[in-house]
Coordinates of C-alpha atoms and ligand atoms in Angstrom, one line a residue:
X1 CA 95.2 202.1 83.2
X2 CA 92.9 202.9 86.1
X3 CA 89.4 204.1 84.8
X4 CA 88.5 205.3 88.3
X5 CA 91.3 206.7 90.0
X6 CA 90.5 207.4 93.6
X7 CA 87.3 205.5 93.7
X8 CA 87.2 202.8 96.3
X9 CA 85.5 199.4 95.2
X10 CA 83.0 197.6 97.1
X11 CA 83.8 193.9 97.1
X12 CA 81.3 191.2 96.9
X13 CA 82.3 187.5 97.2
X14 CA 79.7 185.3 95.5
X15 CA 79.2 181.7 96.1
X16 CA 78.3 179.4 93.0
X17 CA 75.0 179.8 91.4
X18 CA 74.2 183.2 92.8
X19 CA 74.1 186.6 91.5
X20 CA 74.8 190.2 92.2
X21 CA 72.1 192.6 91.3
X22 CA 72.7 196.3 91.1
X23 CA 71.0 199.4 89.7
X24 CA 72.6 202.7 88.8
X25 CA 70.6 205.8 89.6
X26 CA 68.4 207.2 86.8
X27 CA 68.5 210.7 85.5
X28 CA 70.9 213.3 84.2
X29 CA 74.2 213.6 86.1
X30 CA 73.7 210.2 87.8
X31 CA 77.0 208.9 88.5
X32 CA 78.1 205.7 86.5
X33 CA 79.0 202.4 88.1
X34 CA 81.9 200.3 87.3
X35 CA 82.3 196.4 87.6
X36 CA 85.3 194.5 87.7
X37 CA 85.6 190.8 88.0
X38 CA 88.7 190.1 90.4
X39 CA 88.6 186.3 90.3
X40 CA 86.6 183.3 89.3
X41 CA 84.1 183.5 86.3
X42 CA 80.9 185.5 86.0
X43 CA 78.6 186.5 83.3
X44 CA 76.1 189.3 82.7
X45 CA 72.8 188.0 80.9
X46 CA 74.7 185.5 79.2
X47 CA 77.8 187.1 78.2
X48 CA 81.0 186.3 80.1
X49 CA 83.0 188.9 81.9
X50 CA 86.9 189.2 81.3
X51 CA 89.0 189.4 84.5
X52 CA 90.5 192.7 85.5
X53 CA 88.5 194.7 83.1
X54 CA 86.3 197.6 84.2
X55 CA 82.7 197.7 82.7
X56 CA 80.9 200.9 83.0
X57 CA 77.1 201.1 83.2
X58 CA 75.3 204.5 82.8
X59 CA 72.1 206.0 84.5
X60 CA 69.0 203.7 84.8
X61 CA 70.9 200.3 84.2
X62 CA 69.8 197.2 86.0
X63 CA 72.3 194.5 86.0
X64 CA 72.6 190.9 87.4
X65 CA 76.1 189.4 87.6
X66 CA 75.7 185.7 87.7
X67 CA 78.2 183.0 88.7
X68 CA 78.0 179.4 88.1
X69 CA 81.4 178.5 89.9
X70 CA 81.7 181.5 92.5
X71 CA 83.8 184.6 92.1
X72 CA 84.9 188.0 93.6
X73 CA 83.6 191.2 92.0
X74 CA 84.4 195.0 92.8
X75 CA 81.7 197.6 92.3
X76 CA 83.0 201.2 91.9
X77 CA 80.8 204.3 92.4
X78 CA 77.4 204.4 94.2
X79 CA 74.8 202.1 92.9
X80 CA 71.4 202.8 94.1
X81 CA 71.1 199.2 95.2
X82 CA 73.4 196.3 95.2
X83 CA 72.8 193.0 96.8
X84 CA 73.5 189.2 96.3
X85 CA 70.7 186.8 95.5
X86 CA 70.8 183.0 95.9
X87 CA 67.3 182.7 94.5
X88 CA 67.4 183.0 90.7
X89 CA 65.7 181.0 87.9
X90 CA 69.1 180.7 85.8
X91 CA 69.3 177.0 86.2
X92 CA 65.9 176.8 84.6
X93 CA 66.9 179.2 81.8
X94 CA 70.0 177.1 81.2
X95 CA 68.1 173.9 80.9
X96 CA 65.8 175.8 78.6
X97 CA 68.9 176.6 76.5
X98 CA 70.1 172.9 76.6
X99 CA 66.8 171.7 75.5
X100 CA 66.9 174.1 72.5
X101 CA 70.4 173.1 71.7
X102 CA 69.3 169.5 71.7
X103 CA 66.7 170.4 69.2
X104 CA 69.6 171.9 66.9
X105 CA 71.5 169.0 67.1
X106 CA 68.6 167.0 66.0
X107 CA 67.9 169.3 63.2
X108 CA 71.6 169.2 62.1
X109 CA 71.3 165.3 61.9
X110 CA 68.0 165.1 60.1
X111 CA 68.3 168.1 57.8
X112 CA 65.5 169.7 59.5
X113 CA 65.2 173.1 60.7
X114 CA 66.2 174.5 64.3
X115 CA 63.8 175.6 67.0
X116 CA 61.7 178.7 66.5
X117 CA 61.1 180.1 70.0
X118 CA 58.7 182.8 71.1
X119 CA 59.0 184.5 74.4
X120 CA 55.9 185.9 75.8
X121 CA 54.5 187.4 79.1
X122 CA 53.3 190.7 80.6
X123 CA 55.5 193.6 81.1
X124 CA 58.4 193.6 83.3
X125 CA 58.9 189.7 83.6
X126 CA 62.3 190.0 81.8
X127 CA 61.3 188.9 78.3
X128 CA 64.2 190.7 76.7
X129 CA 66.6 189.3 79.1
X130 CA 65.6 185.8 78.4
X131 CA 65.9 186.4 75.0
X132 CA 69.4 187.9 75.3
X133 CA 70.4 185.0 77.5
X134 CA 69.2 182.3 75.0
X135 CA 70.8 183.9 72.1
X136 CA 74.1 184.5 73.7
X137 CA 74.3 180.8 75.0
X138 CA 73.5 179.6 71.5
X139 CA 76.0 181.8 69.7
X140 CA 78.6 180.8 72.4
X141 CA 78.1 177.0 71.4
X142 CA 78.8 178.0 67.7
X143 CA 75.2 178.6 66.4
X144 CA 73.8 181.6 64.4
X145 CA 70.3 182.3 65.8
X146 CA 68.2 185.1 64.5
X147 CA 66.8 187.6 67.0
X148 CA 63.2 188.9 66.2
X149 CA 62.1 191.8 68.1
X150 CA 58.4 192.7 67.9
X151 CA 58.4 194.8 71.0
X152 CA 57.4 198.1 69.6
X153 CA 57.5 199.8 72.8
X154 CA 61.0 198.8 73.9
X155 CA 63.0 197.7 71.0
X156 CA 66.3 196.2 71.8
X157 CA 67.4 196.6 68.2
X158 CA 66.3 199.8 66.6
X159 CA 64.2 202.9 67.5
X160 CA 60.8 202.4 69.1
X161 CA 58.1 202.1 66.7
X162 CA 59.7 199.5 64.8
X163 CA 60.0 195.8 64.3
X164 CA 63.1 194.1 63.3
X165 CA 65.2 190.9 62.7
X166 CA 69.0 190.6 63.5
X167 CA 71.4 187.7 62.8
X168 CA 73.4 187.1 65.9
X169 CA 77.0 186.3 65.3
X170 CA 78.5 186.9 68.7
X171 CA 77.3 187.1 72.3
X172 CA 75.9 190.5 73.4
X173 CA 78.4 193.0 74.5
X174 CA 78.2 193.4 78.5
X175 CA 77.8 197.1 78.3
X176 CA 76.1 197.6 75.0
X177 CA 74.2 194.6 74.2
X178 CA 74.0 192.9 70.7
X179 CA 75.9 194.6 68.0
X180 CA 73.3 195.9 65.6
X181 CA 74.9 195.9 62.3
X182 CA 72.5 195.5 59.2
X183 CA 69.4 194.7 61.0
X184 CA 66.2 194.3 59.0
X185 CA 63.7 196.9 60.3
X186 CA 60.2 197.8 59.4
X187 CA 58.3 200.8 60.2
X188 CA 55.3 200.3 62.6
X189 CA 55.1 204.0 63.7
X190 CA 53.7 203.7 67.2
X191 CA 54.7 202.2 70.6
X192 CA 51.7 199.9 71.1
X193 CA 50.4 197.2 68.6
X194 CA 46.8 198.4 69.5
X195 CA 47.4 201.5 67.4
X196 CA 46.9 199.5 64.2
X197 CA 46.8 195.8 64.9
X198 CA 46.4 194.8 61.2
X199 CA 49.6 196.5 60.4
X200 CA 51.5 194.9 63.4
X201 CA 50.2 191.4 62.2
X202 CA 51.1 192.2 58.6
X203 CA 54.9 193.2 59.7
X204 CA 55.0 189.9 61.8
X205 CA 54.1 188.0 58.6
X206 CA 56.7 190.0 56.6
X207 CA 59.6 189.2 59.1
X208 CA 58.4 185.5 59.2
X209 CA 58.5 185.4 55.5
X210 CA 61.9 187.0 55.1
X211 CA 63.2 184.7 57.8
X212 CA 61.9 181.7 56.1
X213 CA 63.4 182.6 52.7
X214 CA 66.8 183.1 54.6
X215 CA 66.5 179.6 56.2
X216 CA 66.2 178.1 52.9
X217 CA 69.3 179.3 51.6
X218 CA 71.4 179.5 54.6
X219 CA 71.9 176.2 56.6
X220 CA 73.2 177.8 59.6
X221 CA 70.5 180.3 60.0
X222 CA 67.8 177.4 59.6
X223 CA 69.7 175.3 62.2
X224 CA 70.2 178.3 64.5
X225 CA 66.4 179.0 64.6
X226 CA 65.0 182.3 66.0
X227 CA 64.1 183.7 69.4
X228 CA 61.2 186.0 69.0
X229 CA 60.6 189.0 71.7
X230 CA 57.1 190.2 71.9
X231 CA 55.1 192.9 73.5
X232 CA 53.8 192.7 77.1
X233 CA 50.2 193.0 75.9
X234 CA 48.8 189.6 76.4
X235 CA 44.9 190.2 76.3
X236 CA 42.4 190.8 73.4
X237 CA 43.9 191.7 70.2
X238 CA 47.4 191.6 72.0
X239 CA 46.7 187.8 72.7
X240 CA 45.5 187.3 69.1
X241 CA 48.7 189.0 67.9
X242 CA 50.8 186.2 69.8
X243 CA 48.8 183.5 68.3
X244 CA 49.3 185.1 64.9
X245 CA 52.9 185.2 65.6
X246 CA 53.2 181.6 66.5
X247 CA 51.5 180.5 63.2
X248 CA 53.4 183.1 61.0
X249 CA 56.9 181.9 62.4
X250 CA 55.5 178.2 62.8
X251 CA 57.0 178.3 66.3
X252 CA 58.0 175.0 67.9
X253 CA 58.4 176.4 71.5
X254 CA 56.7 179.3 73.5
X255 CA 58.2 180.2 76.7
X256 CA 55.6 181.8 78.9
X257 CA 57.2 183.8 81.6
X258 CA 55.4 184.1 85.0
X259 CA 51.7 184.1 83.6
X260 CA 49.7 180.9 84.3
X261 CA 46.6 182.1 82.5
X262 CA 48.4 183.0 79.3
X263 CA 50.2 179.6 79.6
X264 CA 46.8 177.7 79.6
X265 CA 45.3 179.9 76.9
X266 CA 48.2 179.3 74.7
X267 CA 48.2 175.5 75.4
X268 CA 44.5 175.5 74.5
X269 CA 44.9 177.6 71.3
X270 CA 48.0 176.5 69.7
X271 CA 48.6 173.3 67.8
X272 CA 49.3 170.4 70.0
X273 CA 52.9 170.0 68.7
X274 CA 53.9 173.3 70.0
X275 CA 55.7 172.9 73.0
X276 CA 54.5 175.6 75.5
X277 CA 56.6 176.0 78.6
X278 CA 55.9 178.1 81.8
X279 CA 59.0 179.7 83.4
X280 CA 59.2 181.8 86.5
X281 CA 60.5 185.3 86.3
X282 CA 63.6 186.4 88.0
X283 CA 63.1 188.3 91.3
X284 CA 65.8 190.6 90.0
X285 CA 63.6 192.2 87.3
X286 CA 62.7 195.6 88.3
X287 CA 59.3 197.1 87.4
X288 CA 59.4 200.2 85.3
X289 CA 57.1 203.0 85.6
X290 CA 55.5 204.6 82.5
X291 CA 57.9 207.4 82.9
X292 CA 60.9 205.2 83.1
X293 CA 59.6 203.6 79.8
X294 CA 59.3 206.7 78.0
X295 CA 62.6 207.8 79.2
X296 CA 64.1 204.6 77.7
X297 CA 62.4 205.1 74.4
X298 CA 63.8 208.7 74.2
X299 CA 67.4 207.4 75.0
X300 CA 67.0 204.9 72.2
X301 CA 66.5 207.6 69.8
X302 CA 69.3 209.7 71.2
X303 CA 71.4 206.8 70.8
X304 CA 70.6 206.3 67.3
X305 CA 71.7 209.8 66.4
X306 CA 74.4 210.5 69.0
X307 CA 75.8 207.0 69.9
X308 CA 76.3 205.3 73.0
X309 CA 78.7 205.6 76.1
X310 CA 82.0 205.0 74.2
X311 CA 81.0 205.7 70.7
X312 CA 79.9 209.2 69.8
X313 CA 78.0 209.9 66.5
X314 CA 77.8 213.3 65.1
X315 CA 74.5 213.7 63.4
X316 CA 73.7 216.4 60.6
X317 CA 71.1 218.9 60.4
X318 CA 69.9 220.2 57.0
X319 CA 66.9 221.4 55.3
X320 CA 64.6 219.3 52.9
X321 CA 62.1 221.0 50.5
X322 CA 58.5 219.6 50.8
X323 CA 58.6 219.1 46.9
X324 CA 61.4 216.7 47.3
X325 CA 59.9 214.2 49.5
X326 CA 56.6 212.3 49.8
X327 CA 55.4 211.8 53.5
X328 CA 52.9 209.1 54.3
X329 CA 51.0 207.9 57.4
X330 CA 50.1 204.1 57.4
X331 CA 46.4 203.7 58.0
X332 CA 43.6 205.8 57.6
X333 CA 41.1 206.6 60.6
X334 CA 38.6 203.7 60.7
X335 CA 35.2 204.5 59.3
X336 CA 32.0 202.6 59.8
X337 CA 31.6 199.4 57.8
X338 CA 28.7 200.8 56.0
X339 CA 30.5 203.8 54.6
X340 CA 33.4 201.8 53.0
X341 CA 33.3 201.8 49.3
X342 CA 32.0 198.5 48.0
X343 CA 34.6 195.7 48.2
X344 CA 36.7 197.4 50.6
X345 CA 37.3 196.1 54.0
X346 CA 38.6 197.7 57.3
X347 CA 41.9 195.8 56.7
X348 CA 42.4 197.8 53.5
X349 CA 41.9 201.2 55.6
X350 CA 44.5 200.2 58.2
X351 CA 47.2 199.3 55.6
X352 CA 46.6 202.2 53.3
X353 CA 49.0 204.9 52.7
X354 CA 47.6 208.2 53.5
X355 CA 49.6 211.3 52.1
X356 CA 50.6 213.8 54.8
X357 CA 50.7 217.6 53.9
X358 CA 53.7 219.0 55.7
X359 CA 52.8 221.5 58.2
X360 CA 54.0 222.8 61.6
X361 CA 52.5 219.7 63.4
X362 CA 55.1 217.6 61.8
X363 CA 57.7 219.4 64.1
X364 CA 59.5 216.6 66.4
X365 CA 58.0 213.6 64.8
X366 CA 60.4 210.7 63.8
X367 CA 60.1 209.8 60.1
X368 CA 61.3 206.5 58.8
X369 CA 63.1 206.6 55.5
X370 CA 61.7 203.7 53.4
X371 CA 64.1 201.9 51.3
X372 CA 61.3 201.8 48.5
X373 CA 62.6 202.9 45.2
X374 CA 61.7 206.4 44.3
X375 CA 60.5 205.3 40.9
X376 CA 57.3 207.0 39.8
X377 CA 54.6 204.4 39.9
X378 CA 56.3 201.7 42.1
X379 CA 56.1 204.5 44.9
X380 CA 53.0 203.3 46.5
X381 CA 53.2 199.6 45.7
X382 CA 54.4 197.7 48.6
X383 CA 55.8 200.4 50.7
X384 CA 54.2 198.9 54.1
X385 CA 56.0 195.6 53.3
X386 CA 59.3 197.3 52.5
X387 CA 62.1 197.6 55.1
X388 CA 63.3 201.1 56.2
X389 CA 67.0 202.3 55.8
X390 CA 67.0 204.9 58.5
X391 CA 65.2 207.5 60.5
X392 CA 65.1 211.4 60.8
X393 CA 63.5 213.7 63.1
X394 CA 61.9 217.0 62.0
X395 CA 63.3 219.8 64.1
X396 CA 61.7 222.6 62.5
X397 CA 59.0 223.4 59.7
X398 CA 58.9 226.6 57.6
X399 CA 55.5 226.5 55.7
X400 CA 56.3 229.6 53.9
X401 CA 59.6 228.6 52.5
X402 CA 58.1 225.1 52.2
X403 CA 61.0 223.4 53.8
X404 CA 61.7 221.5 57.0
X405 CA 64.7 221.0 58.9
X406 CA 65.7 217.6 59.9
X407 CA 68.1 215.7 62.2
X408 CA 69.8 213.0 60.2
X409 CA 72.6 210.4 60.9
X410 CA 73.9 210.8 57.5
X411 CA 74.9 214.2 55.4
X412 CA 72.4 215.4 52.6
X413 CA 70.9 214.3 50.5
X414 CA 68.3 211.9 51.8
X415 CA 69.1 208.3 50.5
X416 CA 65.4 207.9 49.4
X417 CA 62.4 210.2 49.2
X418 CA 59.6 208.2 50.7
X419 CA 59.1 209.1 54.3
X420 CA 56.7 207.3 56.8
X421 CA 55.5 209.3 60.0
X422 CA 55.6 207.8 63.3
X423 CA 53.3 209.1 66.1
X424 CA 56.4 209.0 68.3
X425 CA 58.2 212.4 68.6
X426 CA 61.7 213.3 69.9
X427 CA 62.9 216.7 71.4
X428 CA 66.6 217.0 70.8
X429 CA 68.0 218.6 73.9
X430 CA 71.7 218.6 72.6
Ligands
ATP1 P1 59.0 194.9 78.6 O1 57.9 195.0 79.5 O2 59.6 196.1 78.5 O3 59.2 194.1 77.4 P2 60.7 192.7 79.6 O4 59.7 191.8 80.2 O5 61.3 192.6 78.4 O6 60.2 194.2 79.6 P3 63.4 193.2 80.5 O7 63.7 194.3 79.6 O8 64.0 191.9 80.1 O9 62.0 192.8 81.0 O10 63.9 193.5 82.1 C1 63.5 194.6 82.9 C2 64.7 195.2 83.5 O11 65.2 194.4 84.5 C3 66.0 195.5 82.5 O12 66.6 196.7 83.0 C4 66.9 194.3 82.9 O13 68.3 194.7 82.8 C5 66.5 194.2 84.4 N1 67.0 192.7 84.8 C6 66.6 191.6 84.3 N2 66.9 190.5 84.9 C7 67.7 191.0 86.1 C8 68.0 190.5 87.3 N3 68.1 189.0 87.3 N4 68.7 191.2 88.2 C9 68.6 192.6 88.0 N5 68.0 193.4 87.0 C10 67.5 192.5 86.0

């Protein structure tokens, strides 16, 4: 079946170890671009392409098709740009994978644990792409690595404002990325760690703890190790958060993308047995504007409710009575140390659950549904460290009737009654 009747393909013949880079125009109504491998072998960010299959990429996609052996490709539609580059760091990335695989083999032999890897660098250096590549390569050689997503701005696993962990069992889908079945997700509530760095570090520790527990009972997970994606904030508290993460996860390897100062600082500040490696970024990584990032975040939330290209979800809209839920914000506004009650520290205020009185200003906010038990006194205990089971968006608030209308992926009733408010909003334009 021809997915694009009448469209004439543009053919690209690639020599070995080169890549075709293309971008799909962004914005509503932009035309999709299709990719087909005609001969030879090629991969997109570590996932192999099938021959004579058409892969579709939507608005804003930025793709690289790399070939180790040489290949011919057809592109259908009008990409914004499309060019072949001989200059790619893929060989270095593959060597990195080979070194990690060596460590896994060693771990297997000596009944040790596999490599725990943290990928760091400023924004737009291709951190997420390197993570995807290393995870796909690992799973292709039979490993079961864990992906830890700490980028609260551009999460590859869940909606923005969350941190998460995902067991990787098959390579990323060429069009849709990793299949996100049953990720472990925690509520952070904002798109930058700086909003509440104490909470951010706390959640990092939570994920590390859960991962370590899993490694104790699951040998494959332990040998597979983990790949941790981090935020692009590498100064001040952002840097401290990286150091904290390295120690919480007891990382063995830190891959620093394109940032020599950060590389030197981490070498200085991390224990000597941590291997800190400086890697170049790919010239193909495209810088994204603030606007572009905001759109990507919005798109991620839309996908959560409405699905992705091929898979359409039909979300539900229903009313929830204020009296049936408890809404909290994590973190009280900080107050001067001198005003804190005796024996209380700023840490406590940043991790405190503050009840939110529902009002009109809730409209459009994303709320996480905590998986915490609804039991009377258990409610407040440990909610911060409890994973979430899903998200809803408030679409309307009626203070008179004391109800709010929500957009939800599942029909009523809500599975749990403890809701955590994000400062992220989503306007449903469907
Ligand atoms: P952030 O600052 O959001 O954390 P990042 O450093 O994780 O960004 P990526 O998300 O990995 O960067 O890459 C940015 C964009 O560049 C993505 O859309 C990705 O698909 C694209 N990209 C990465 N590598 C290439 C390449 N070699 N050729 C073309 N596009 C690429």
